Amino acid sequence: MSMMIRQDAQMDLFDINSFEGPTKYVAMDCEMVGVGPRGRRQQLGRVSIVNYYGHVLYDTCVKPREKVTNYRTHVSGLTREKIENGKDFKTAQKDVKNILKGKILIGHSLTNDLKVLHFHQQFRMYDTQKYAPFRTYNKGQLPGLKTLAFKIRNIDIQEGMHDSVEDARVAMRLFVFHRLELEKMNITFDKINHILKQMKKQGRIFDYIEKNSTLYCKITMNENYVSVKKASDLTKLLLKTKWVIPMDLLTRFTYSQHQN
């Protein structure tokens, strides 16, 4: 990936004098290749993981389980030679799983990365694409990593081929520089789960499931079910029904869980 970086921003992405080993927070990014007719379906072609300071913990090209029909070289930077010399999918998947065990995962649009890795378990993670305040940089829509890198850190990335190591570093830097805000706005899944369980015992919650940062639940009101798709909507409904619970916990619900 070609990068145009301010000299004083170079250290934003990578501090060569910092700790090189595994850290509590790790960032991951994947590059995909196309398989099937016209290469329309995605499979993993490269996966990179960096630690809190930007040091590479893992970086490998991956042989997809199906024949590659589009290497997407102009975007992914991947070629037939790189893929053929990469690790088989199962090995890479196992390696990544072991690295992520017990860690807090950082990334941008992590749902896509976890999908191509075929991970169905839940991870504690922060997805910079889904952090609500960042949407102001893209007219209220989900922002791209390139947009955030330039508007927040004044760094130009993805000018041509992408590099999963650099993209992982950018996602980590965005998290690091906004960590206090992210963690302040974040509540754990266990905490929100506890609140909802207590409400369910009182007959208000019929069913709920949290998926990809969105809270889905149904609340019984006068024997009618009311569908709520966002935590903010749930808060409004609870206020309307005068339920006394920590409303700020629900309005600040930004914790992301991956679950298929």
Coordinates of C-alpha atoms in Angstrom, one line a residue:
M1 CA 0.0 0.0 0.0
S2 CA 1.3 3.4 -0.9
M3 CA 1.2 5.8 2.0
M4 CA 1.7 9.6 2.2
I5 CA 2.4 10.4 5.8
R6 CA 3.3 13.6 7.6
Q7 CA 6.7 13.2 9.1
D8 CA 5.4 13.9 12.6
A9 CA 2.6 11.3 12.0
Q10 CA 5.0 8.4 11.3
M11 CA 5.2 7.5 14.9
D12 CA 1.4 7.5 15.1
L13 CA 1.4 4.2 13.3
F14 CA 4.5 2.4 14.6
D15 CA 6.9 3.0 17.4
I16 CA 10.1 1.0 16.7
N17 CA 11.3 1.4 20.2
S18 CA 8.2 0.0 21.9
F19 CA 7.3 -3.4 23.2
E20 CA 7.3 -6.0 20.4
G21 CA 5.4 -8.9 22.1
P22 CA 1.7 -9.7 22.5
T23 CA -0.4 -7.1 24.3
K24 CA -3.9 -7.0 25.8
Y25 CA -5.2 -5.1 22.7
V26 CA -4.4 -6.4 19.2
A27 CA -5.5 -5.1 15.8
M28 CA -6.3 -7.3 12.8
D29 CA -7.0 -6.7 9.1
C30 CA -7.6 -9.1 6.2
E31 CA -7.2 -8.9 2.5
M32 CA -9.6 -11.0 0.4
V33 CA -9.4 -12.7 -3.0
G34 CA -12.3 -13.7 -5.2
V35 CA -13.5 -17.3 -5.9
G36 CA -16.3 -18.8 -7.9
P37 CA -17.8 -17.3 -11.1
R38 CA -16.2 -13.9 -11.8
G39 CA -14.6 -14.0 -8.4
R40 CA -17.6 -12.6 -6.7
R41 CA -17.3 -14.6 -3.5
Q42 CA -14.7 -13.6 -1.0
Q43 CA -12.2 -15.8 0.7
L44 CA -9.2 -15.0 2.9
G45 CA -6.0 -14.2 1.1
R46 CA -3.9 -12.5 3.8
V47 CA -4.3 -11.8 7.5
S48 CA -2.2 -9.5 9.6
I49 CA -2.2 -8.8 13.4
V50 CA -0.3 -6.1 15.2
N51 CA 0.1 -5.4 18.9
Y52 CA -0.9 -2.2 20.7
Y53 CA 2.2 -0.4 19.5
G54 CA 2.0 -1.5 15.9
H55 CA 4.5 -4.3 15.9
V56 CA 3.6 -7.2 13.7
L57 CA 2.6 -10.3 15.6
Y58 CA 1.4 -12.3 12.6
D59 CA 1.3 -11.7 8.9
T60 CA 0.8 -14.4 6.3
C61 CA -0.8 -15.0 2.9
V62 CA -3.4 -17.7 2.9
K63 CA -4.3 -20.4 0.3
P64 CA -8.1 -20.3 0.0
R65 CA -10.0 -23.6 0.1
E66 CA -11.4 -22.9 -3.4
K67 CA -9.7 -22.0 -6.6
V68 CA -8.9 -18.3 -6.9
T69 CA -10.6 -16.7 -9.9
N70 CA -9.7 -13.1 -9.1
Y71 CA -6.7 -12.1 -7.0
R72 CA -7.9 -8.5 -6.9
T73 CA -4.2 -7.5 -7.1
H74 CA -4.9 -3.8 -7.8
V75 CA -6.6 -3.6 -4.4
S76 CA -5.3 -6.6 -2.3
G77 CA -1.7 -6.6 -3.6
L78 CA -2.0 -10.4 -3.7
T79 CA -0.7 -12.4 -6.6
R80 CA -0.8 -16.1 -7.6
E81 CA 2.8 -16.6 -6.4
K82 CA 2.1 -15.0 -3.0
I83 CA -1.0 -17.1 -2.5
E84 CA 0.7 -20.3 -3.5
N85 CA 3.5 -19.7 -1.1
G86 CA 1.0 -18.9 1.7
K87 CA -0.3 -21.1 4.6
D88 CA -3.2 -23.3 4.1
F89 CA -6.5 -21.9 5.5
K90 CA -6.9 -24.3 8.5
T91 CA -3.3 -23.5 9.7
A92 CA -3.8 -19.8 9.4
Q93 CA -7.2 -20.0 11.1
K94 CA -5.7 -21.9 14.0
D95 CA -2.8 -19.5 14.3
V96 CA -5.1 -16.5 14.4
K97 CA -7.5 -18.1 16.9
N98 CA -4.6 -18.8 19.3
I99 CA -3.3 -15.2 19.0
L100 CA -6.7 -13.7 19.7
K101 CA -7.5 -15.9 22.7
G102 CA -8.0 -13.7 25.7
K103 CA -7.3 -10.5 23.7
I104 CA -9.4 -7.5 23.0
L105 CA -9.6 -7.1 19.2
I106 CA -9.4 -3.8 17.3
G107 CA -10.1 -3.4 13.6
H108 CA -12.2 -1.7 11.0
S109 CA -15.2 -3.5 9.6
L110 CA -14.3 -6.6 11.6
T111 CA -17.4 -8.4 10.7
N112 CA -16.1 -9.0 7.2
D113 CA -12.7 -10.2 8.5
L114 CA -14.2 -12.6 11.1
K115 CA -16.6 -13.9 8.4
V116 CA -13.8 -14.9 6.0
L117 CA -11.9 -16.5 8.9
H118 CA -15.0 -18.5 9.6
F119 CA -15.0 -17.5 13.3
H120 CA -18.3 -18.1 14.9
Q121 CA -17.3 -17.6 18.5
Q122 CA -17.7 -14.2 20.3
F123 CA -14.8 -11.8 20.7
R124 CA -14.4 -8.7 22.8
M125 CA -13.7 -6.1 20.3
Y126 CA -13.8 -2.5 19.2
D127 CA -14.7 -1.8 15.5
T128 CA -13.7 1.7 14.4
Q129 CA -16.3 1.6 11.7
K130 CA -19.1 1.3 14.2
Y131 CA -18.0 3.9 16.7
A132 CA -20.9 6.4 16.4
P133 CA -18.9 9.7 16.7
F134 CA -16.8 8.7 13.8
R135 CA -19.8 8.8 11.5
T136 CA -19.7 12.6 11.6
Y137 CA -16.7 12.3 9.3
N138 CA -18.9 10.6 6.6
K139 CA -22.2 12.5 6.8
G140 CA -23.7 10.1 9.3
Q141 CA -22.8 7.0 7.4
L142 CA -20.4 4.2 8.3
P143 CA -16.9 5.6 7.5
G144 CA -14.1 4.0 5.6
L145 CA -10.7 3.5 7.2
K146 CA -9.2 5.8 4.5
T147 CA -11.6 8.6 5.5
L148 CA -10.9 8.3 9.2
A149 CA -7.1 8.1 8.7
F150 CA -7.1 11.3 6.7
K151 CA -9.6 13.4 8.6
I152 CA -8.5 12.3 12.1
R153 CA -4.8 11.7 11.8
N154 CA -4.1 13.5 8.5
I155 CA -2.7 10.3 7.0
D156 CA -3.3 9.3 3.4
I157 CA -3.6 5.5 3.0
Q158 CA -4.9 3.0 0.4
E159 CA -3.6 5.1 -2.5
G160 CA -3.6 2.0 -4.7
M161 CA -3.0 -1.4 -3.3
H162 CA -4.0 -2.0 0.4
D163 CA -1.6 -3.4 3.0
S164 CA -3.3 -5.3 5.8
V165 CA -0.4 -4.6 8.2
E166 CA -0.7 -0.8 7.6
D167 CA -4.5 -1.0 7.8
A168 CA -4.3 -2.8 11.1
R169 CA -1.9 -0.2 12.4
V170 CA -4.2 2.6 11.4
A171 CA -7.1 1.0 13.1
M172 CA -5.1 0.5 16.3
R173 CA -3.9 4.2 16.2
L174 CA -7.4 5.4 15.9
F175 CA -8.4 3.3 18.9
V176 CA -5.4 4.4 20.9
F177 CA -6.0 8.1 20.3
H178 CA -9.7 7.7 21.2
R179 CA -9.4 5.0 23.8
L180 CA -10.7 7.0 26.7
E181 CA -13.8 8.0 24.7
L182 CA -14.3 4.5 23.4
E183 CA -14.0 2.8 26.7
K184 CA -16.2 5.5 28.4
M185 CA -18.9 4.8 25.9
N186 CA -18.5 1.1 26.1
I187 CA -20.3 -1.2 28.5
T188 CA -19.6 -4.9 28.6
F189 CA -22.0 -7.4 27.2
D190 CA -22.3 -9.1 30.6
K191 CA -23.5 -5.8 32.1
I192 CA -26.2 -5.2 29.6
N193 CA -27.1 -8.9 29.7
H194 CA -27.6 -8.6 33.5
I195 CA -29.8 -5.6 33.1
L196 CA -32.0 -7.3 30.5
K197 CA -32.2 -10.5 32.6
Q198 CA -33.4 -8.5 35.6
M199 CA -36.1 -6.8 33.4
K200 CA -37.1 -10.1 32.0
K201 CA -37.7 -11.5 35.5
Q202 CA -40.1 -8.6 36.0
G203 CA -42.1 -9.6 32.9
R204 CA -41.0 -6.9 30.5
I205 CA -38.5 -8.6 28.2
F206 CA -39.8 -11.4 26.0
D207 CA -36.7 -12.1 23.9
Y208 CA -33.4 -10.4 23.0
I209 CA -30.2 -11.0 21.2
E210 CA -27.2 -8.8 20.6
K211 CA -25.6 -9.1 17.2
N212 CA -22.9 -7.0 15.4
S213 CA -23.3 -4.0 17.8
T214 CA -27.1 -3.9 17.5
L215 CA -29.4 -4.8 20.3
Y216 CA -32.6 -6.6 19.3
C217 CA -35.3 -7.2 21.9
K218 CA -39.0 -7.4 22.4
I219 CA -40.7 -5.8 25.3
T220 CA -44.1 -6.7 26.6
M221 CA -46.5 -3.8 27.0
N222 CA -50.2 -4.5 27.7
E223 CA -49.7 -8.0 26.3
N224 CA -48.4 -6.6 23.0
Y225 CA -44.9 -7.1 21.8
V226 CA -42.9 -4.1 20.8
S227 CA -39.8 -4.7 18.6
V228 CA -36.8 -2.5 19.4
K229 CA -33.7 -2.6 17.1
K230 CA -31.5 0.0 18.7
A231 CA -30.4 0.7 22.3
S232 CA -31.5 4.3 21.9
D233 CA -35.0 3.1 21.0
L234 CA -35.1 0.8 24.0
T235 CA -34.1 3.7 26.2
K236 CA -36.9 5.9 24.9
L237 CA -39.4 3.1 25.4
L238 CA -38.2 2.5 28.9
L239 CA -38.4 6.2 29.8
K240 CA -41.9 6.3 28.4
T241 CA -42.9 3.3 30.6
K242 CA -41.1 4.9 33.6
W243 CA -38.8 2.0 34.3
V244 CA -36.1 2.9 36.8
I245 CA -32.8 1.5 35.5
P246 CA -29.4 3.1 34.5
M247 CA -30.6 4.6 31.2
D248 CA -27.1 5.9 30.5
L249 CA -25.9 2.3 30.2
L250 CA -28.2 1.7 27.3
T251 CA -27.6 5.0 25.5
R252 CA -23.8 4.3 25.7
F253 CA -24.2 0.8 24.5
T254 CA -21.5 0.5 21.8
Y255 CA -19.8 -2.7 22.7
S256 CA -19.4 -5.0 19.7
Q257 CA -19.9 -8.7 19.8
H258 CA -19.5 -10.9 16.7
Q259 CA -22.0 -13.7 16.5
N260 CA -23.4 -15.6 13.5

